mmCIF file of C-alpha atoms in Angstrom:
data_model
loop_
_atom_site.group_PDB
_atom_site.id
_atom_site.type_symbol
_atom_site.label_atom_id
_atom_site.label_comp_id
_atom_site.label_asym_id
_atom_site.label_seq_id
_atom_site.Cartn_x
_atom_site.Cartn_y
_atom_site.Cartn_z
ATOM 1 C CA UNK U 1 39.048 76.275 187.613
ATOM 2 C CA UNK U 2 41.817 74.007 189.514
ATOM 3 C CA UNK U 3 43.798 71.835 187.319
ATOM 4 C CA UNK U 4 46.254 69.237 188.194
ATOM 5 C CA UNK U 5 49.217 68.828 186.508
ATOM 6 C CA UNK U 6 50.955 65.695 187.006
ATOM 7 C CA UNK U 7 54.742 65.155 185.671
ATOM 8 C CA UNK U 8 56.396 68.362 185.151
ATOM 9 C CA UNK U 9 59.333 67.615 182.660
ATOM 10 C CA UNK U 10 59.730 68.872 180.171
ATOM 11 C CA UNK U 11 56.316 68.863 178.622
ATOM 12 C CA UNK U 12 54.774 68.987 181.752
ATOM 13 C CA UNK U 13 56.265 72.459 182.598
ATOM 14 C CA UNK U 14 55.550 73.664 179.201
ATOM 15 C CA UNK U 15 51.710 72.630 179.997
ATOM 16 C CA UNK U 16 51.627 73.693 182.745
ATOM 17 C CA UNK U 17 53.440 77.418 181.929
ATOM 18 C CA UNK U 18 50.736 77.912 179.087
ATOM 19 C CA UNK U 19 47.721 76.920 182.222
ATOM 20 C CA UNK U 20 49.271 79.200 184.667
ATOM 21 C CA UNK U 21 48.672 81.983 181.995
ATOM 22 C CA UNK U 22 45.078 80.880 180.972
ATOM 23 C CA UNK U 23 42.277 83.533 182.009
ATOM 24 C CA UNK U 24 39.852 80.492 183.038
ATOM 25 C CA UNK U 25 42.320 78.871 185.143
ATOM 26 C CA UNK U 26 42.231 79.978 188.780
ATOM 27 C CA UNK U 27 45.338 77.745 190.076
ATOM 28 C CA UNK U 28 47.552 74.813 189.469
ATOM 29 C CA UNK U 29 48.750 71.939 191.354
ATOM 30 C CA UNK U 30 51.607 70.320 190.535
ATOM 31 C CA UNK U 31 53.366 67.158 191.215
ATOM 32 C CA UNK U 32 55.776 64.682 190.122
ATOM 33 C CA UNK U 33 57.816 61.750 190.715
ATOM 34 C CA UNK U 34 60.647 64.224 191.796
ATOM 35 C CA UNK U 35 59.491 66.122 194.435
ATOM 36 C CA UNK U 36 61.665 69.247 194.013
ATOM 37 C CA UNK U 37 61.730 68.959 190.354
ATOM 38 C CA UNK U 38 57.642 70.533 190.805
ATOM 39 C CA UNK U 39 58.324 72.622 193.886
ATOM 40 C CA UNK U 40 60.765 74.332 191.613
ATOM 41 C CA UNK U 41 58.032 74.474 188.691
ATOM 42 C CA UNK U 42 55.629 75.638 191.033
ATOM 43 C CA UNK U 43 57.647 78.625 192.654
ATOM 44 C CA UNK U 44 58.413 79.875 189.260
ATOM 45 C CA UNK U 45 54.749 79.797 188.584
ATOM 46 C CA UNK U 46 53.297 80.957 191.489
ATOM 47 C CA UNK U 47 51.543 77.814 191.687
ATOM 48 C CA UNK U 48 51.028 75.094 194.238
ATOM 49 C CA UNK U 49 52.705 71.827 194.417
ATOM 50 C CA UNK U 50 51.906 68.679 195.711
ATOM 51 C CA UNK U 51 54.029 65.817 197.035
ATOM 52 C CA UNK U 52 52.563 62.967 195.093
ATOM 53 C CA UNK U 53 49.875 62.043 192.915
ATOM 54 C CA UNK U 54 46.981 61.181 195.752
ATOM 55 C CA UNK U 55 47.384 64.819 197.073
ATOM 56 C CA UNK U 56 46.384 65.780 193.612
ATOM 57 C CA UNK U 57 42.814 64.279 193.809
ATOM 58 C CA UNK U 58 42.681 64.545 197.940
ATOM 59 C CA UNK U 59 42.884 68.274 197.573
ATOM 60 C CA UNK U 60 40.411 68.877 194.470
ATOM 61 C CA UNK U 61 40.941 69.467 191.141
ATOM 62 C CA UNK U 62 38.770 70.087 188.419
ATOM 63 C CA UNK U 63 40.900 68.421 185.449
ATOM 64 C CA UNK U 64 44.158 66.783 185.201
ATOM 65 C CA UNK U 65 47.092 66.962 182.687
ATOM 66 C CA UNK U 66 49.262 63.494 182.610
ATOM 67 C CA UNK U 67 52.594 63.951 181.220
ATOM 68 C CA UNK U 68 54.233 61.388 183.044
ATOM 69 C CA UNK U 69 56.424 58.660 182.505
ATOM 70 C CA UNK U 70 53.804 56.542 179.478
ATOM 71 C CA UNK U 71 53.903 53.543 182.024
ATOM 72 C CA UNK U 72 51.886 55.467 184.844
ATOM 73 C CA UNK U 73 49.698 56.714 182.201
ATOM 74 C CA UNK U 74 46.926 54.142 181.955
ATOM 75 C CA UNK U 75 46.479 53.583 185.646
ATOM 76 C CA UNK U 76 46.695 57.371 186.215
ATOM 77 C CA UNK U 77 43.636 58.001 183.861
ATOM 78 C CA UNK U 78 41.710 55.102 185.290
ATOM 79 C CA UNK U 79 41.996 56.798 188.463
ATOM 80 C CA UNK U 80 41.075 59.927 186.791
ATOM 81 C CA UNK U 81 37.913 58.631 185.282
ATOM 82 C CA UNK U 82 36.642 57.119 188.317
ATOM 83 C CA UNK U 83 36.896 60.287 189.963
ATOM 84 C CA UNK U 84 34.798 61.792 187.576
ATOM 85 C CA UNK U 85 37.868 64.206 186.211
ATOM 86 C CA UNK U 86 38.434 65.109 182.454
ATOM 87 C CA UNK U 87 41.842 64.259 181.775
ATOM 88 C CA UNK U 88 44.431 65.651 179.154
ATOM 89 C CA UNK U 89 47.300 63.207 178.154
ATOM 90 C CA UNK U 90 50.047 62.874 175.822
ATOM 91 C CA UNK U 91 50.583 60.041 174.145
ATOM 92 C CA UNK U 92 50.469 57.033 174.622
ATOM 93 C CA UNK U 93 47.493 55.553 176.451
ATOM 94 C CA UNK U 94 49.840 52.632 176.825
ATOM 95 C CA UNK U 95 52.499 50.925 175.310
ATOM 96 C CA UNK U 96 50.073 47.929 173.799
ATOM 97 C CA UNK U 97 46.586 47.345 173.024
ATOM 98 C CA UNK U 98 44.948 45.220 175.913
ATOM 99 C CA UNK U 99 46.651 48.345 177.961
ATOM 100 C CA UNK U 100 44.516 50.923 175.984
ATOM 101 C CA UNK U 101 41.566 49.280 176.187
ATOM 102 C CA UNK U 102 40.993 48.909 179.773
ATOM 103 C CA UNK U 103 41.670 52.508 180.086
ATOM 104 C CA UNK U 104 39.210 53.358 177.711
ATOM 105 C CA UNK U 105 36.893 51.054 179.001
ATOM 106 C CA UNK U 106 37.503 52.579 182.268
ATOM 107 C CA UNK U 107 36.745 56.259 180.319
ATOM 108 C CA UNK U 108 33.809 54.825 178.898
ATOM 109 C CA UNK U 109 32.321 53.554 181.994
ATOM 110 C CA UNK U 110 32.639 57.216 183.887
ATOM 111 C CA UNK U 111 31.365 59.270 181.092
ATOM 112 C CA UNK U 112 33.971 61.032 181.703
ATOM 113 C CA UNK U 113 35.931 63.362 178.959
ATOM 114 C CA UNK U 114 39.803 62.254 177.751
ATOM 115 C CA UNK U 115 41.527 63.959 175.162
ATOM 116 C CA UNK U 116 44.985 63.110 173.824
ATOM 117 C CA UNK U 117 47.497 64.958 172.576
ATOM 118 C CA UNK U 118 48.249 65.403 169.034
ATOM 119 C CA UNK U 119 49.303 68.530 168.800
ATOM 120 C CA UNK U 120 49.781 68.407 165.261
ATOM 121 C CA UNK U 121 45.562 68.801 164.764
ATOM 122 C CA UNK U 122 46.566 72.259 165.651
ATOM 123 C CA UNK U 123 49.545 72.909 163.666
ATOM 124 C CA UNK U 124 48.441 76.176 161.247
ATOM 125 C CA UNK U 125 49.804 73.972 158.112
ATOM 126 C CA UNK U 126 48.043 70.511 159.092
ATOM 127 C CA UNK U 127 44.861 72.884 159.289
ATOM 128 C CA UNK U 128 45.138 73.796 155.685
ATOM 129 C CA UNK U 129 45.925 71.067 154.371
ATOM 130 C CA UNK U 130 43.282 69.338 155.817
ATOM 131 C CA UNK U 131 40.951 72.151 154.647
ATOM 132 C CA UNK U 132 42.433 71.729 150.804
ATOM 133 C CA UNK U 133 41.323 68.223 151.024
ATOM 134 C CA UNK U 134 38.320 68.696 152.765
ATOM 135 C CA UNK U 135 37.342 71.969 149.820
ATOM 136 C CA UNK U 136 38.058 69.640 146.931
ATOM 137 C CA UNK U 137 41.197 71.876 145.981
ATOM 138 C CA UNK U 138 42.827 68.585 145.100
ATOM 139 C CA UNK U 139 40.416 66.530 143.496
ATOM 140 C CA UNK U 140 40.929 63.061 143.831
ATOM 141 C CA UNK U 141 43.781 62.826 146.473
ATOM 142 C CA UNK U 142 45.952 59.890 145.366
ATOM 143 C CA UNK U 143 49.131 60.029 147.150
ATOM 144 C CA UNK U 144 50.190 61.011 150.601
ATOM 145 C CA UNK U 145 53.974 61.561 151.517
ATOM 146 C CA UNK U 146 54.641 61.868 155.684
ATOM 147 C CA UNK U 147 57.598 62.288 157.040
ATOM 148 C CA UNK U 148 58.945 63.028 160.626
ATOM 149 C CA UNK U 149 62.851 63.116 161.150
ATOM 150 C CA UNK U 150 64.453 64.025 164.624
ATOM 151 C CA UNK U 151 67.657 65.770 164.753
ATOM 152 C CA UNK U 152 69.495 63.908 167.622
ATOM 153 C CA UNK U 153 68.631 60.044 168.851
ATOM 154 C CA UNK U 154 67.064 60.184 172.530
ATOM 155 C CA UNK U 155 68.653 58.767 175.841
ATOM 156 C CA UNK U 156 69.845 55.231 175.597
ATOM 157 C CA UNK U 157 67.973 54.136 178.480
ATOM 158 C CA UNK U 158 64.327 55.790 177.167
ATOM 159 C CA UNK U 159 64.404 53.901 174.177
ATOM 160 C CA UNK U 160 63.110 50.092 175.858
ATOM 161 C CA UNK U 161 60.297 52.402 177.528
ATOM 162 C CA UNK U 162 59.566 54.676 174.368
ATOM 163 C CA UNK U 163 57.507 51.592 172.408
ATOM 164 C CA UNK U 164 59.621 51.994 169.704
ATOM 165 C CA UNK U 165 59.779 54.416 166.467
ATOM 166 C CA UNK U 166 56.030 53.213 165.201
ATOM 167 C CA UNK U 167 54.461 54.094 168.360
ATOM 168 C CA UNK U 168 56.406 56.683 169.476
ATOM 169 C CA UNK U 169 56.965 58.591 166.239
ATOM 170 C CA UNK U 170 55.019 57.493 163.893
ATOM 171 C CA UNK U 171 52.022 57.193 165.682
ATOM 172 C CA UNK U 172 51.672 61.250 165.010
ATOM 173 C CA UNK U 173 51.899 60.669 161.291
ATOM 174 C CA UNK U 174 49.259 58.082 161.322
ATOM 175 C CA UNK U 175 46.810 60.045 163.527
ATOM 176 C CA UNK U 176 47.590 63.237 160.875
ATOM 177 C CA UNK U 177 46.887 60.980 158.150
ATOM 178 C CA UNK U 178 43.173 59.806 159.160
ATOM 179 C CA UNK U 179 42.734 63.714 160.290
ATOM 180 C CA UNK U 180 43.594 65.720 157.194
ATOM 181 C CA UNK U 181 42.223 63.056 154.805
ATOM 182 C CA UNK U 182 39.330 61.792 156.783
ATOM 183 C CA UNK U 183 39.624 58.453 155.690
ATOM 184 C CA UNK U 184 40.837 54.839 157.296
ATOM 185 C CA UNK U 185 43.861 53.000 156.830
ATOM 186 C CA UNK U 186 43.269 49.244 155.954
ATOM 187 C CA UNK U 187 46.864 48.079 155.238
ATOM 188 C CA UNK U 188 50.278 48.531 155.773
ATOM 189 C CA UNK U 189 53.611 47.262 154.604
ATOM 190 C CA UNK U 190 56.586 48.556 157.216
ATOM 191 C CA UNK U 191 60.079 47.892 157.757
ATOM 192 C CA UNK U 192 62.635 49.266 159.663
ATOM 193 C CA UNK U 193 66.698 49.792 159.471
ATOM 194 C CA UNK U 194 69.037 49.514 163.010
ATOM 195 C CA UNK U 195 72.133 50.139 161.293
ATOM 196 C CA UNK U 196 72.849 53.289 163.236
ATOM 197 C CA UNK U 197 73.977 53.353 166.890
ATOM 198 C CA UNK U 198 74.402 49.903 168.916
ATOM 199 C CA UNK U 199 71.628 51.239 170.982
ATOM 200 C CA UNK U 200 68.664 50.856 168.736
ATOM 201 C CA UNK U 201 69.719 47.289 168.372
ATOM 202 C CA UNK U 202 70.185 46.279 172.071
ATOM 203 C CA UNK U 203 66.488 48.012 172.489
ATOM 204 C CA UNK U 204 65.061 45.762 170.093
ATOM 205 C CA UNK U 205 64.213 49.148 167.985
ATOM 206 C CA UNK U 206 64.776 50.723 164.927
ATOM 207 C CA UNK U 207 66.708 54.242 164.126
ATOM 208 C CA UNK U 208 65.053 54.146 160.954
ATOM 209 C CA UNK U 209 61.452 52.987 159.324
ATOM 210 C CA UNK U 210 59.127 53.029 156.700
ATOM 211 C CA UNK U 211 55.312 52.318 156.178
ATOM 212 C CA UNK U 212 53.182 51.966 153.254
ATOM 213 C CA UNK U 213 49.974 52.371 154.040
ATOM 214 C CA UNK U 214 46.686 51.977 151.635
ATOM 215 C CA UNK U 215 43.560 53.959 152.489
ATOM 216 C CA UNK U 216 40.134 52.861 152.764
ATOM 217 C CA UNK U 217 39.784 55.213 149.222
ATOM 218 C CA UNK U 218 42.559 53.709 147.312
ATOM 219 C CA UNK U 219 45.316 56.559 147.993
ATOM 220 C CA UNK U 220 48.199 55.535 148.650
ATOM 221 C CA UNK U 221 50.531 56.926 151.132
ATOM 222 C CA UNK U 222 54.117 56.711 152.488
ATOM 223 C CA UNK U 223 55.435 57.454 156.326
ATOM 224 C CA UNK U 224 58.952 57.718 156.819
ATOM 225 C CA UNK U 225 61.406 58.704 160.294
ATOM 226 C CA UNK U 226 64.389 58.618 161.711
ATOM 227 C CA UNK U 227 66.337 59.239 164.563
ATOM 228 C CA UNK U 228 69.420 60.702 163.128
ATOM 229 C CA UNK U 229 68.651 63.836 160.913
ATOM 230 C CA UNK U 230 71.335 65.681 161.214
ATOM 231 C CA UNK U 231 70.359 68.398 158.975
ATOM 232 C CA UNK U 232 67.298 69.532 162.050
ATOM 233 C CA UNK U 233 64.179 69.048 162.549
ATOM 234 C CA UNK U 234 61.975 67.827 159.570
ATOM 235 C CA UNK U 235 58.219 67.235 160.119
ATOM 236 C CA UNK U 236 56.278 67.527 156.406
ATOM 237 C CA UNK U 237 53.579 66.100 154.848
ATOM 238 C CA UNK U 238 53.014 66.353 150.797
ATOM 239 C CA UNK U 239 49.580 65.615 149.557
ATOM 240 C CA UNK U 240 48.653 64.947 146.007
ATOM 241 C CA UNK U 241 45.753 64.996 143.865
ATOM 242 C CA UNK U 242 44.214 65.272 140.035
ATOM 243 C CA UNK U 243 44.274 69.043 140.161
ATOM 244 C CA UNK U 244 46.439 70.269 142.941
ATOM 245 C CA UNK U 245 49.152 69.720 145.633
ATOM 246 C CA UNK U 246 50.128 71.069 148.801
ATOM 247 C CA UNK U 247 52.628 70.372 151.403
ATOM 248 C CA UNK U 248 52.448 71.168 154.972
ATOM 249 C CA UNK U 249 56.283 72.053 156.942
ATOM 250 C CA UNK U 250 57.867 73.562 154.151
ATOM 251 C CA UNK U 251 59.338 76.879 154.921
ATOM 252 C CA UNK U 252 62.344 79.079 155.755
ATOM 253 C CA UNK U 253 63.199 76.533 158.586
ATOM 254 C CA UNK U 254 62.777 73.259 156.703
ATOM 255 C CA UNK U 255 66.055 71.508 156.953
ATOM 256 C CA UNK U 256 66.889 70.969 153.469
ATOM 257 C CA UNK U 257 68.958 72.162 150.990
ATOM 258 C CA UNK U 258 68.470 72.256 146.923
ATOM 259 C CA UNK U 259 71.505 70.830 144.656
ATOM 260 C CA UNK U 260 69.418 72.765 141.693
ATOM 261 C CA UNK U 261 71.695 75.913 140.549
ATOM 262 C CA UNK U 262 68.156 78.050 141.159
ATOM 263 C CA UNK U 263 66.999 76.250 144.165
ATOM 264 C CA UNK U 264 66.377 78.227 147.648
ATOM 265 C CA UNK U 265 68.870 78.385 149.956
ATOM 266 C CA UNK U 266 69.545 76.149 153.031
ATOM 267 C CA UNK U 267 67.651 77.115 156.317
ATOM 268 C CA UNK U 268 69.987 79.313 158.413
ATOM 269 C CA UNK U 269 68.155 78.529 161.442
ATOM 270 C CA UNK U 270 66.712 75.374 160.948
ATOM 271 C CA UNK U 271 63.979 73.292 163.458
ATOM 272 C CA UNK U 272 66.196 71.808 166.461
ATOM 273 C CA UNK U 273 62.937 69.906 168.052
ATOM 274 C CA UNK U 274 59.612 69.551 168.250
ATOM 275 C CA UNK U 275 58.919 71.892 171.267
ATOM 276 C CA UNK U 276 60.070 74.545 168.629
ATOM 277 C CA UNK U 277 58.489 73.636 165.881
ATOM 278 C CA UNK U 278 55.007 73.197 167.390
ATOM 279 C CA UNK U 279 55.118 75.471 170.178
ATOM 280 C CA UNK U 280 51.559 77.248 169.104
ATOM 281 C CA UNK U 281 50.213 74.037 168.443
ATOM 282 C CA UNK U 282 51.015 73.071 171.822
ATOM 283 C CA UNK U 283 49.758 75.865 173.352
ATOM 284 C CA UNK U 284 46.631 75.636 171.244
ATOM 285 C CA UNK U 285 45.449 72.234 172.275
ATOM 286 C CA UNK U 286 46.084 73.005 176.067
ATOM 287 C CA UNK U 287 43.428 76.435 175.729
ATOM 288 C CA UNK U 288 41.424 73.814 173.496
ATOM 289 C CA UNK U 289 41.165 71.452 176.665
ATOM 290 C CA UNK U 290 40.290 74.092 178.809
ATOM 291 C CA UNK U 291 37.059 75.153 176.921
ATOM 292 C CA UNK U 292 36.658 71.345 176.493
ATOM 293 C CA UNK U 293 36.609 71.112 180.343
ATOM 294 C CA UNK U 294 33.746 74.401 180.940
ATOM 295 C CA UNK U 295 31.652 72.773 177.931
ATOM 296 C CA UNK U 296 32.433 75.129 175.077
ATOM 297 C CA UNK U 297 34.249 72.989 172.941
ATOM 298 C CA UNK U 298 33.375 69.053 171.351
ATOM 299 C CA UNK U 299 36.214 67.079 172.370
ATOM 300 C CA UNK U 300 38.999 67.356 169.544
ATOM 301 C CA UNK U 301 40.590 64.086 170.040
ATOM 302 C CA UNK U 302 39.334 61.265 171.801
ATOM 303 C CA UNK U 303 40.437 58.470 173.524
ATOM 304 C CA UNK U 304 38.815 56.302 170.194
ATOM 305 C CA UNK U 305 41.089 58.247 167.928
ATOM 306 C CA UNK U 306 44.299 57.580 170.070
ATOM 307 C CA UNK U 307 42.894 53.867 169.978
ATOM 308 C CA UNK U 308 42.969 53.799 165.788
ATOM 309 C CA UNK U 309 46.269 55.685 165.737
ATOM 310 C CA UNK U 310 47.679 53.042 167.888
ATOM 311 C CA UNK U 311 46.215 50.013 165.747
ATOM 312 C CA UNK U 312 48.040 51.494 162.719
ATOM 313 C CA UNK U 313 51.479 51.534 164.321
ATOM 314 C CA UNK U 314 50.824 48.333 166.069
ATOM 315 C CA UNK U 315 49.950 46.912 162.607
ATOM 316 C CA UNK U 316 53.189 48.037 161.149
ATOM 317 C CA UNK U 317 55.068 46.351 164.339
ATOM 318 C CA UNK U 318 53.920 43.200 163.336
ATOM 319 C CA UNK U 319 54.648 43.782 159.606
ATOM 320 C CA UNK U 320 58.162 44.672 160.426
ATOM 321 C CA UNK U 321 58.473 41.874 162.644
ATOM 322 C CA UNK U 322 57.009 39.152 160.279
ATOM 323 C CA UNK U 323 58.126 40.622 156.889
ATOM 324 C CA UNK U 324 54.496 40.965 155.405
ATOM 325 C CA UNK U 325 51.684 43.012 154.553
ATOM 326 C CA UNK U 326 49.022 43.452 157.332
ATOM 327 C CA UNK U 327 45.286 44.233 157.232
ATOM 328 C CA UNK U 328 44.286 46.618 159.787
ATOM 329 C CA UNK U 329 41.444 43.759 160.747
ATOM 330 C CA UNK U 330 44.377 41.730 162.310
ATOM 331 C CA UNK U 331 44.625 44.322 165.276
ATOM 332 C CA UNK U 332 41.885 43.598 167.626
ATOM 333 C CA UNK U 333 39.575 46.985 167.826
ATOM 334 C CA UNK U 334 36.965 46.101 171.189
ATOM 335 C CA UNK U 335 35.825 49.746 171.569
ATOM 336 C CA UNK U 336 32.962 51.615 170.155
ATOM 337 C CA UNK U 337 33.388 55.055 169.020
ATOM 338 C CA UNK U 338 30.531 55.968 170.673
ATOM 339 C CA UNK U 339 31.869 55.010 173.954
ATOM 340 C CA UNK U 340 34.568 57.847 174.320
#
């Protein structure tokens, strides 16, 4: 099998590292809007690159890997679907809605397969807790507690591309949320704070923000982030029910420390980033796609469950914006599930 690989930064090369190593995967090409920045990637490797994008699918490939730049990102897997490739991306689709849906309507049209990114789906903890719902360990769940915190802000001039902190960070709490719980979100109440950095402000973004959300069951759950957690790395989610309750990134890295006389200790090596912290995960969904690709796998994430993430975080835009709650019937929804 010949995979294409296109963007290798930081992600990318991680992708594409974990490929290189795979036992089904004969050869890589890679390529990227830097030219050396992939011949580099590719002598390392032992791999091939190419010097742009329409070498990639002149030359043959059997699959492509997008971790470009997120504006390239629709019109790269249109391109993909019409020539009949199955396509791994991380997130987004796009950066808005009528964005997405041509490129899933572009997907659905081919047939062809598209699976997106959340790595969390195959985070050992996510698993569990998904499987302590799923067993009844919990009973009735009744409230869900998200949170995703990054250590360090990014690059000033990333943040007007990133689609701010709802659909860039966020967006991987919402799509855990329907995943572990299995149910729908049909509200939300968000709000953000830009009181931090200048930056965040001159983006039109938030360092800081907040979503309730109510489920299509009643529960009740909270998603929380920020920019500047200067403790580490904190990713958790806390689910609780009539008989039990678990919590999922809680261990002897979790950036936190106890002001209880018996509580544990701080972390003495706490998370730095996400590449740390879900490095299996990463790798996981990559070997996934690759068994997706020879027909051994269903598809573990779909284009139409990047689409409902999306609508979620898009729905708490517009509450932050506007200062209200919103249904999740506001945000248009033209695809059928059964298209993708």
């Amino acid at each position: 099998m010949r995979i294409g690989v296109i963007g290798t930064g930081r992600i990318g090369a991680i992708h594409a590292n974990t490929l290189s190593r795979h036992r089904e995967v004969g050869s890589l090409i890679l390529t990227d809007s830097d030219p050396l920045r992939a011949q580099e990637l590719a002598h390392r490797l032992g791999e091939t690159a190419a010097p742009g994008v329409d070498e990639v699918f002149q030359w043959g490939v059997d699959a492509v890997v997008i971790t470009t730049a997120t504006a390239a990102h629709a019109e790269l897997i249109g391109r993909a679907a019409r020539s009949g490739l199955p396509v791994f991306y991380e997130k987004p689709i796009a950066l808005d809605l009528p964005g997405t849906l041509h490129a899933l309507a572009e997907v659905a049209a081919a047939g062809t397969v598209l699976q997106m990114g959340f790595q969390r789906r195959f985070d050992a903890g996510y698993v569990g807790a998904r499987e302590a719902v799923r067993s009844g360990r919990l009973g009735r769940l009744h409230t869900v507690r998200a949170l995703t915190s990054d250590q360090s802000p990014p690059p000033r001039e990333w943040l007007p591309l990133s689609g701010g902190l709802f659909r860039d960070t966020l967006i991987h709490d919402f799509d855990i949320l329907r995943w572990v719980t299995g149910r729908e979100v049909v509200d939300v109440y968000a709000t953000g704070s830009d009181a931090g950095p200048p930056m965040f402000r001159e983006a039109g973004d938030v360092d800081t923000g907040a979503a309730l959300l109510t489920l299509d069951d009643g529960t009740l759950a909270t998603a929380t982030a920020t920019r500047l957690n200067g403790a580490g790395y904190d990713v958790r989610m806390e689910l609780s029910g009539e008989l039990d309750t678990v919590v999922v990134g809680l261990d002897d890295r979790t950036p936190i420390a106890s002001t209880e006389p018996t509580g544990p200790p701080p972390a003495d090596k706490p998370w730095p980033g996400f590449l740390e912290r879900f490095g299996s995960a990463y790798e996981s969904e990559l070997c996934t796609f690759v068994d997706v690709v020879r027909g051994e796998h269903p598809n573990p994430c779909d284009g139409w469950q990047a689409l409902q993430a999306l609508r979620i975080a898009e729905a708490c835009e517009i509450s932050r914006r506007e200062r209200r709650a919103v249904s999740l019937a506001e945000v248009p929804d033209r695809v059928q599930s059964s298209y993708v």
